[in-house]
Short mmCIF file of C-alpha atoms in Angstrom, two decimals:
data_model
loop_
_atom_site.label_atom_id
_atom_site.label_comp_id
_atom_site.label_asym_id
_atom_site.label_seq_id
_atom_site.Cartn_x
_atom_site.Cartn_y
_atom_site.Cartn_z
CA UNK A 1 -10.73 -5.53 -23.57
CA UNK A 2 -6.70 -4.84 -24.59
CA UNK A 3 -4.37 -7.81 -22.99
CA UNK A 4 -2.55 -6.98 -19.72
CA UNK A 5 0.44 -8.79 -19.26
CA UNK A 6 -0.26 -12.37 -17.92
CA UNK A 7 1.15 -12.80 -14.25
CA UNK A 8 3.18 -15.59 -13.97
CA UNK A 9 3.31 -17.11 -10.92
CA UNK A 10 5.62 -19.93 -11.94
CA UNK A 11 8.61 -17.57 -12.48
CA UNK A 12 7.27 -14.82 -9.98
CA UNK A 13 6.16 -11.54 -9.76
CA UNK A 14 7.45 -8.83 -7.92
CA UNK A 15 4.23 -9.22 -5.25
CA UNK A 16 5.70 -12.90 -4.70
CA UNK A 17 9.55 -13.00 -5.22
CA UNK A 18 9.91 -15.17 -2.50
CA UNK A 19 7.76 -17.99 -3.44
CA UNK A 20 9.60 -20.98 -3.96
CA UNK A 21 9.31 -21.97 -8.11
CA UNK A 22 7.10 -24.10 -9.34
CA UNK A 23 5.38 -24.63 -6.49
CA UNK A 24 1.32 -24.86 -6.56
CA UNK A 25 -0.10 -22.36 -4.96
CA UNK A 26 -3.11 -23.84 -3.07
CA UNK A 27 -4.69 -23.54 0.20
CA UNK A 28 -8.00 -21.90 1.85
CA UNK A 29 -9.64 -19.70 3.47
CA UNK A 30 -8.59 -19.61 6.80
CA UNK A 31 -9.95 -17.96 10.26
CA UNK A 32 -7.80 -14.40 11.73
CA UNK A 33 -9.37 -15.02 14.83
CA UNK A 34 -6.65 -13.87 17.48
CA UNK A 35 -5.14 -11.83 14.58
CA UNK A 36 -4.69 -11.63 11.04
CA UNK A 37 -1.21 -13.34 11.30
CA UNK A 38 -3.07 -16.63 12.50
CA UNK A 39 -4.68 -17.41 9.36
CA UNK A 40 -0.82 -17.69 7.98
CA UNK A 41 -0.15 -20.21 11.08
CA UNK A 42 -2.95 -22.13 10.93
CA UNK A 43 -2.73 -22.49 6.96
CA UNK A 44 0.64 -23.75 6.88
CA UNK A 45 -0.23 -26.34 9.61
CA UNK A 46 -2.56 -28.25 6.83
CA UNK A 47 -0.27 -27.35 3.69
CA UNK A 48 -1.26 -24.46 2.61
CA UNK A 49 1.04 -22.71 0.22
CA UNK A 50 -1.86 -19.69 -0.48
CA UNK A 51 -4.23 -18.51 1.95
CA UNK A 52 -7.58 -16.27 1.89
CA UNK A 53 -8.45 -14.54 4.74
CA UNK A 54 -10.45 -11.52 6.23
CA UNK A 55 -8.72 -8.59 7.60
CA UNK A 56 -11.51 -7.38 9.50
CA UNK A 57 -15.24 -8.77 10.79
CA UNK A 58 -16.75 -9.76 7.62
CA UNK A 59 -20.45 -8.06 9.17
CA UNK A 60 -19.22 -5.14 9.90
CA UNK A 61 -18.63 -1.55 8.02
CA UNK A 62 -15.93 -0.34 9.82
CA UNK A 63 -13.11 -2.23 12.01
CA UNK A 64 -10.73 -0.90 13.88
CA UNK A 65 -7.22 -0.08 12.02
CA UNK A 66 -4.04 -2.14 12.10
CA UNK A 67 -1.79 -1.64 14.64
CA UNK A 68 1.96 -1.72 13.82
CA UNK A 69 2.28 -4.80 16.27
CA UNK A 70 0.23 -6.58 14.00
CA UNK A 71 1.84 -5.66 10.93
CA UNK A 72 5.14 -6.75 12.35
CA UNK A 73 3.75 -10.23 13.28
CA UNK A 74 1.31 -10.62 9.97
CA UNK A 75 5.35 -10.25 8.32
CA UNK A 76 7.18 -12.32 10.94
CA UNK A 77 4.32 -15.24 9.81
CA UNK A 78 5.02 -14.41 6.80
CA UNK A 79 8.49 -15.47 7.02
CA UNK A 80 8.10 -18.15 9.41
CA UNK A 81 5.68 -19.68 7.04
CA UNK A 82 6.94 -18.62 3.52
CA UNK A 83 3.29 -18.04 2.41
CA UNK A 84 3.43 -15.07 0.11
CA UNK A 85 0.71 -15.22 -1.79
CA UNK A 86 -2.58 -14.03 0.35
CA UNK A 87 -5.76 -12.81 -0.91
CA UNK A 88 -7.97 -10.41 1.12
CA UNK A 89 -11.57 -11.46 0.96
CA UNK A 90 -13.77 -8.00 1.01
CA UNK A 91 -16.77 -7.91 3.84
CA UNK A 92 -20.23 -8.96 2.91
CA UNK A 93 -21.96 -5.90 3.36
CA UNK A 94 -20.03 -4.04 0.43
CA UNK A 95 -21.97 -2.84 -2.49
CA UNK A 96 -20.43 -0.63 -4.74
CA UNK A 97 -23.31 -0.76 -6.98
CA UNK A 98 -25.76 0.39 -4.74
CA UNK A 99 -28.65 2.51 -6.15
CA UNK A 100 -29.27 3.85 -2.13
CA UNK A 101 -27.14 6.08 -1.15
CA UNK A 102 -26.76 6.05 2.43
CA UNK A 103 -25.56 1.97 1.52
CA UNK A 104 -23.33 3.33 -1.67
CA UNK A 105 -20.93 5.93 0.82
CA UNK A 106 -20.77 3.15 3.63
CA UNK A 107 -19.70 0.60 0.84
CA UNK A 108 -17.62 3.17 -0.48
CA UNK A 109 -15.92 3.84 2.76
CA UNK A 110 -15.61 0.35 3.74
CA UNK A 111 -13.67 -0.75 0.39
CA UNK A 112 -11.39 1.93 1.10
CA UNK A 113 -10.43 1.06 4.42
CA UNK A 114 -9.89 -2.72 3.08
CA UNK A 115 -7.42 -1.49 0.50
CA UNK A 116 -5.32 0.36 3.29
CA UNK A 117 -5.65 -2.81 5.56
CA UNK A 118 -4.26 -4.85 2.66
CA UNK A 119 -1.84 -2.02 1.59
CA UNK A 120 -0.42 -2.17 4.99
CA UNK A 121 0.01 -5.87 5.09
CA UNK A 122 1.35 -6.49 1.65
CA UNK A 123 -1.29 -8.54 0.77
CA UNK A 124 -1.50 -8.74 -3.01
CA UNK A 125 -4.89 -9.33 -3.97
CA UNK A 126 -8.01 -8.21 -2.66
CA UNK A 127 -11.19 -9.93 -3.60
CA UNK A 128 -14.55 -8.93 -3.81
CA UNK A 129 -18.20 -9.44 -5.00
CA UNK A 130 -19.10 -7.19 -7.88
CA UNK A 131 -22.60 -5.78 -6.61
CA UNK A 132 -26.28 -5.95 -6.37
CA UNK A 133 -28.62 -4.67 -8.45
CA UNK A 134 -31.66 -1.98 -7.26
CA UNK A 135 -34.79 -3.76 -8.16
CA UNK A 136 -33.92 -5.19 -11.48
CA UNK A 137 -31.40 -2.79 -13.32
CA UNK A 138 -28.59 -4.65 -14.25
CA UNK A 139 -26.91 -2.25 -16.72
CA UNK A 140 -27.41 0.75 -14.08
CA UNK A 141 -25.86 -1.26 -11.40
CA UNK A 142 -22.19 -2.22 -13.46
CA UNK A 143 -22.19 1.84 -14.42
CA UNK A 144 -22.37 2.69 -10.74
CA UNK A 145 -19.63 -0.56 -9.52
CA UNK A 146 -17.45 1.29 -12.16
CA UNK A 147 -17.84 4.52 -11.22
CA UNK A 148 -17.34 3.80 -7.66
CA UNK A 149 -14.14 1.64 -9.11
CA UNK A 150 -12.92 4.88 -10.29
CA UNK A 151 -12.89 6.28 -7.27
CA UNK A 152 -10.02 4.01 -5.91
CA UNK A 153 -7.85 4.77 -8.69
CA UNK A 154 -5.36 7.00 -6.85
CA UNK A 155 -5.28 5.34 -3.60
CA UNK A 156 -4.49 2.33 -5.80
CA UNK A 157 -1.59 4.22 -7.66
CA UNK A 158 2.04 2.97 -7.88
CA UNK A 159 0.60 -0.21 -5.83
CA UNK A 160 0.81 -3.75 -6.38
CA UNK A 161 -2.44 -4.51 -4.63
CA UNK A 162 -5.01 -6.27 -7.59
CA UNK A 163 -8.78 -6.16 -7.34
CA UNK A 164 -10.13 -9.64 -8.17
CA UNK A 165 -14.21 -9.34 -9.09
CA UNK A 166 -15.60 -12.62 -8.23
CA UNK A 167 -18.03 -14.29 -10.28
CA UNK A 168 -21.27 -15.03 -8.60
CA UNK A 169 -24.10 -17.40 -8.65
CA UNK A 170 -26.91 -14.67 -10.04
CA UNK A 171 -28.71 -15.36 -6.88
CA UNK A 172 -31.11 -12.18 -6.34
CA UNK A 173 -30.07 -9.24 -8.13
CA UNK A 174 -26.64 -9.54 -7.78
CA UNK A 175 -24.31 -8.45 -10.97
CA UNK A 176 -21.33 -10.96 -12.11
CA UNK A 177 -23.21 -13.92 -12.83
CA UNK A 178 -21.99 -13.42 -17.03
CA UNK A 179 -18.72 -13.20 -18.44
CA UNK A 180 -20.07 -10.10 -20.09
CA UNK A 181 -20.69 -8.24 -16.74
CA UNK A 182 -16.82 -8.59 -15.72
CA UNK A 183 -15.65 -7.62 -19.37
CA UNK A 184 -17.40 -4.40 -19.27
CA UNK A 185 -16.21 -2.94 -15.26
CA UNK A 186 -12.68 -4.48 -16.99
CA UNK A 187 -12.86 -2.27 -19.46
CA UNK A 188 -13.97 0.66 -17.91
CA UNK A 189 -11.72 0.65 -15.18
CA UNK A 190 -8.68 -1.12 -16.35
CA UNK A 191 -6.68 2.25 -17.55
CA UNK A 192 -6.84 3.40 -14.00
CA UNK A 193 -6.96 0.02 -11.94
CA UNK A 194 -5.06 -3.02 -11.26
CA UNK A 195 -8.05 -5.17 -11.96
CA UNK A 196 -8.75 -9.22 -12.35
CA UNK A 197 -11.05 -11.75 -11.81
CA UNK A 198 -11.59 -14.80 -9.63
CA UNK A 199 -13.69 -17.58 -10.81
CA UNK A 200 -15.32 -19.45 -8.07
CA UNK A 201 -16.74 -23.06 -9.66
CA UNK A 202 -19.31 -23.24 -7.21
CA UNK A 203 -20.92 -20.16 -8.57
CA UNK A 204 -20.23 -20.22 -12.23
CA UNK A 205 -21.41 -23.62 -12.40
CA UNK A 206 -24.55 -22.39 -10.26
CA UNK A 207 -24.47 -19.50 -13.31
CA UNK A 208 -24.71 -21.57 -15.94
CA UNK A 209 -21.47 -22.70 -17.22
CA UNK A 210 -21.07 -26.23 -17.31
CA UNK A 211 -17.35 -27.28 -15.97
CA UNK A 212 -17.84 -30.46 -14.91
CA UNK A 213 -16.65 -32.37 -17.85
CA UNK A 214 -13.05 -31.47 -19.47
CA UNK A 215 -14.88 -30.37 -22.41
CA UNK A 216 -16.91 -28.49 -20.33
CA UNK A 217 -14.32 -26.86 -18.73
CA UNK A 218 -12.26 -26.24 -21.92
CA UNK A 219 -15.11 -24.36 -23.81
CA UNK A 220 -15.90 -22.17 -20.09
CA UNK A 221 -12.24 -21.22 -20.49
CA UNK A 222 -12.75 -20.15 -24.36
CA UNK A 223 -15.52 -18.32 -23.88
CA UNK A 224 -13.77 -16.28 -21.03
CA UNK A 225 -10.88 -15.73 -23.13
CA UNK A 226 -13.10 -14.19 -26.14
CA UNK A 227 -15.71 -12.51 -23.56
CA UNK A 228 -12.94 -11.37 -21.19
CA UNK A 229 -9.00 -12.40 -21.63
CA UNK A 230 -7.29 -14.98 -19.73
CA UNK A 231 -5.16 -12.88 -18.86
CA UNK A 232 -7.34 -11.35 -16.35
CA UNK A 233 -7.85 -14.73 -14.96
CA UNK A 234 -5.98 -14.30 -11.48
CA UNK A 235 -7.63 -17.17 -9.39
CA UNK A 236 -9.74 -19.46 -8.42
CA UNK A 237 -12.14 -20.25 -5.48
CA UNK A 238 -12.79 -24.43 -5.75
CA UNK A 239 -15.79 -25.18 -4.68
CA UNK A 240 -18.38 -27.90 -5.42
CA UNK A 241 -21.88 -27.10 -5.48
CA UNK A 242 -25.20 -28.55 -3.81
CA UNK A 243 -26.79 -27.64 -6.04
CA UNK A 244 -27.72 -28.34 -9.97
CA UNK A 245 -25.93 -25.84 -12.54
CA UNK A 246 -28.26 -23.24 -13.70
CA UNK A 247 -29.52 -22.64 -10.50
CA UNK A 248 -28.55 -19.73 -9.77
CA UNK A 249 -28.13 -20.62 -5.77
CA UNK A 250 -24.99 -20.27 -3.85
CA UNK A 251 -24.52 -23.47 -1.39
CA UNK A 252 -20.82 -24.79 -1.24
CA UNK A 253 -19.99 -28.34 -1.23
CA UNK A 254 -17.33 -30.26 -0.69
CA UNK A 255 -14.93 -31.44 -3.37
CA UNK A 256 -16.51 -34.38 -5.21
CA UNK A 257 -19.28 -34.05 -3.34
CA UNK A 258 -21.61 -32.25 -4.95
CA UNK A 259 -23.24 -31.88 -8.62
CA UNK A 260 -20.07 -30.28 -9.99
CA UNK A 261 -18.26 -33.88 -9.42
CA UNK A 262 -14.36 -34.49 -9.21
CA UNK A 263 -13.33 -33.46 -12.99
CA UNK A 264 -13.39 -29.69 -12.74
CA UNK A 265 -11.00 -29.71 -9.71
CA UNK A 266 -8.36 -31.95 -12.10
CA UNK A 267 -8.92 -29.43 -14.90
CA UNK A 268 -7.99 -26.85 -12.68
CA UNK A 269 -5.33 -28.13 -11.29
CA UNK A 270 -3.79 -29.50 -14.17
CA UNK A 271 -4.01 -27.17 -16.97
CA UNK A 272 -1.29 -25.25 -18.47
CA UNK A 273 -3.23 -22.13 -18.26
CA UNK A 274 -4.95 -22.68 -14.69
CA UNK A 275 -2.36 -24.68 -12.50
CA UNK A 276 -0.07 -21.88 -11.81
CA UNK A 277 -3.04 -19.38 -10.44
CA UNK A 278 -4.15 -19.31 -7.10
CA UNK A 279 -6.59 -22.14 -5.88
CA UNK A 280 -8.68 -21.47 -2.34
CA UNK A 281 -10.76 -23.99 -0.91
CA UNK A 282 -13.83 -22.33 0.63
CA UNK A 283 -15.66 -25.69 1.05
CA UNK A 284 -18.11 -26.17 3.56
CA UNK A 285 -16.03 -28.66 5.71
CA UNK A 286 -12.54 -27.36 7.19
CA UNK A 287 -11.83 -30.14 8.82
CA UNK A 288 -11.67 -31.68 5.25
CA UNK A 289 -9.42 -29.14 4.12
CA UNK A 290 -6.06 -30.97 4.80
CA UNK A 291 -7.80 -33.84 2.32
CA UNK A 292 -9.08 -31.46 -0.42
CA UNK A 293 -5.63 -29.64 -0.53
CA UNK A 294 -3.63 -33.04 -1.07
CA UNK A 295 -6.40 -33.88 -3.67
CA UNK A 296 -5.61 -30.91 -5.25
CA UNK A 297 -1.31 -30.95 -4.83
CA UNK A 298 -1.47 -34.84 -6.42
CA UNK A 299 -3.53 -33.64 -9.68
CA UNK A 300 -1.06 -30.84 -10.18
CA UNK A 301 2.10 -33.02 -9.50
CA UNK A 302 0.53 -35.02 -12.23
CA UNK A 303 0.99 -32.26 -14.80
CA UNK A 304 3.93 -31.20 -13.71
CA UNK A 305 4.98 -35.04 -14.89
#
């Protein structure tokens, strides 16, 4: 696919212009119970500097919309906390691949109303699981995810909310597991959409691609670039995994506690082409989060050296 510009966060863009410079952005997901502005509140109180969060019941297809009351506090948090960059994880029930079509228009539906929930808050990116396959057609599945893509395209016009396809572990029939699967939505759709990707290590690693080494990591990294672009690399979900790579089965661990092992994380953090993106703990633990994001902050500080 054709280069987009790369975002760089370490000078901002005009979706973060208040974020102070050169400041890591990393953090985690964090509960909106009581409210979406909570998950700002409750991030900042463990050092976050980036949050994830969802904007509505993540088991649901419809939620009720945003109230201006809430827009006015998600922006007062916003202030209070000076976390700017926030990325919308989309519900689980979404499948705009769907080869039934009573589940394609509700997944259809849904994605729309998450774009006007994060339209409404400001919330820059907006992250979601590619799709699932019918049966066992791969390539018909990815046509229908970008036609369904397409579909967004105005509602997503003169915007500066990004769609971030996550890579996922291949467990079932679900689509995203290769490189190759997010090159070719990327290219169908990027003329029309703001589109990216978010690499969760747990997954890719459960995919296939070896990161736990630097070497490892390096040559994952090339072979996005070539498959891909790095510049459509927008973020990153840290997570270890419980279980070994190739198997193609989605269980988080904690950081340095599962068969991923410590390294990743410090390539992450540290490299000049990764340390500037998003990083969002969705580790198994969040009473461990306040220890993962200091791991994370003291391997970046290091490159920043």
């Amino acid at each position: 696919p054709a280069k987009q510009p790369i975002i760089d966060h370490m000078h901002q863009d005009s979706r973060n212009t208040r974020q102070e410079p050169y400041k890591p952005l990393i953090g985690a997901h964090m509960s909106a119970s009581g409210g979406a502005y909570q998950a700002l509140l409750r991030g900042a109180d463990i050092g976050c500097t980036a949050i994830q969060l969802f904007t509505s019941n993540q088991r649901q297809w419809h939620s009720k919309e945003i109230a201006d009351e809430a827009v006015k506090r998600w922006k007062q948090a916003q202030e209070e906390t000076r976390i700017y960059t926030t990325i919308s994880h989309n519900n689980y029930l979404t499948n705009l691949g769907s080869g039934k079509e009573e589940v394609l228009q509700k997944s259809i539906q849904s994605f729309g109303e998450e774009i006007e929930r994060c339209q409404l808050l400001g919330i820059p990116y907006l992250n979601f699981h590619p799709g699932v396959a019918t049966g066992n057609d791969e390539e018909a599945c990815l046509r229908q995810i970008v036609k369904s893509l397409r579909s967004f395209s105005a509602q997503l016009e003169n915007n500066t909310l990004r769609l971030l396809l996550e890579t996922t572990a291949g467990q079932g029939n679900s689509v995203g597991h290769r490189f190759e699967h997010m090159a070719y939505i990327i290219q169908e759709v990027r003329q029309v959409l703001p589109i990216g990707v978010c690499i969760d290590t747990c997954h890719i690693f459960a995919a296939g691609y070896d990161i736990s080494t630097q070497e490892g990591f390096e040559a994952m990294l090339c072979e996005f670039d070539k498959t891909i672009g790095l510049d459509y690399l927008q973020a990153f979900h840290v997570n270890d995994s419980l279980r070994p790579m190739g198997s193609r089965k989605d269980r988080h661990a904690v950081l340095g506690q599962g068969e991923i092992g410590l390294e990743a994380f410090r390539c992450i953090a540290s490299h000049p082409r990764t340390k500037q993106l998003p990083m969002i703990l969705e580790t198994p633990e969040p009473s461990r989060y306040q220890q993962e994001l200091t791991l994370l902050k003291n391997y970046t500080r290091r490159a920043y050296r």
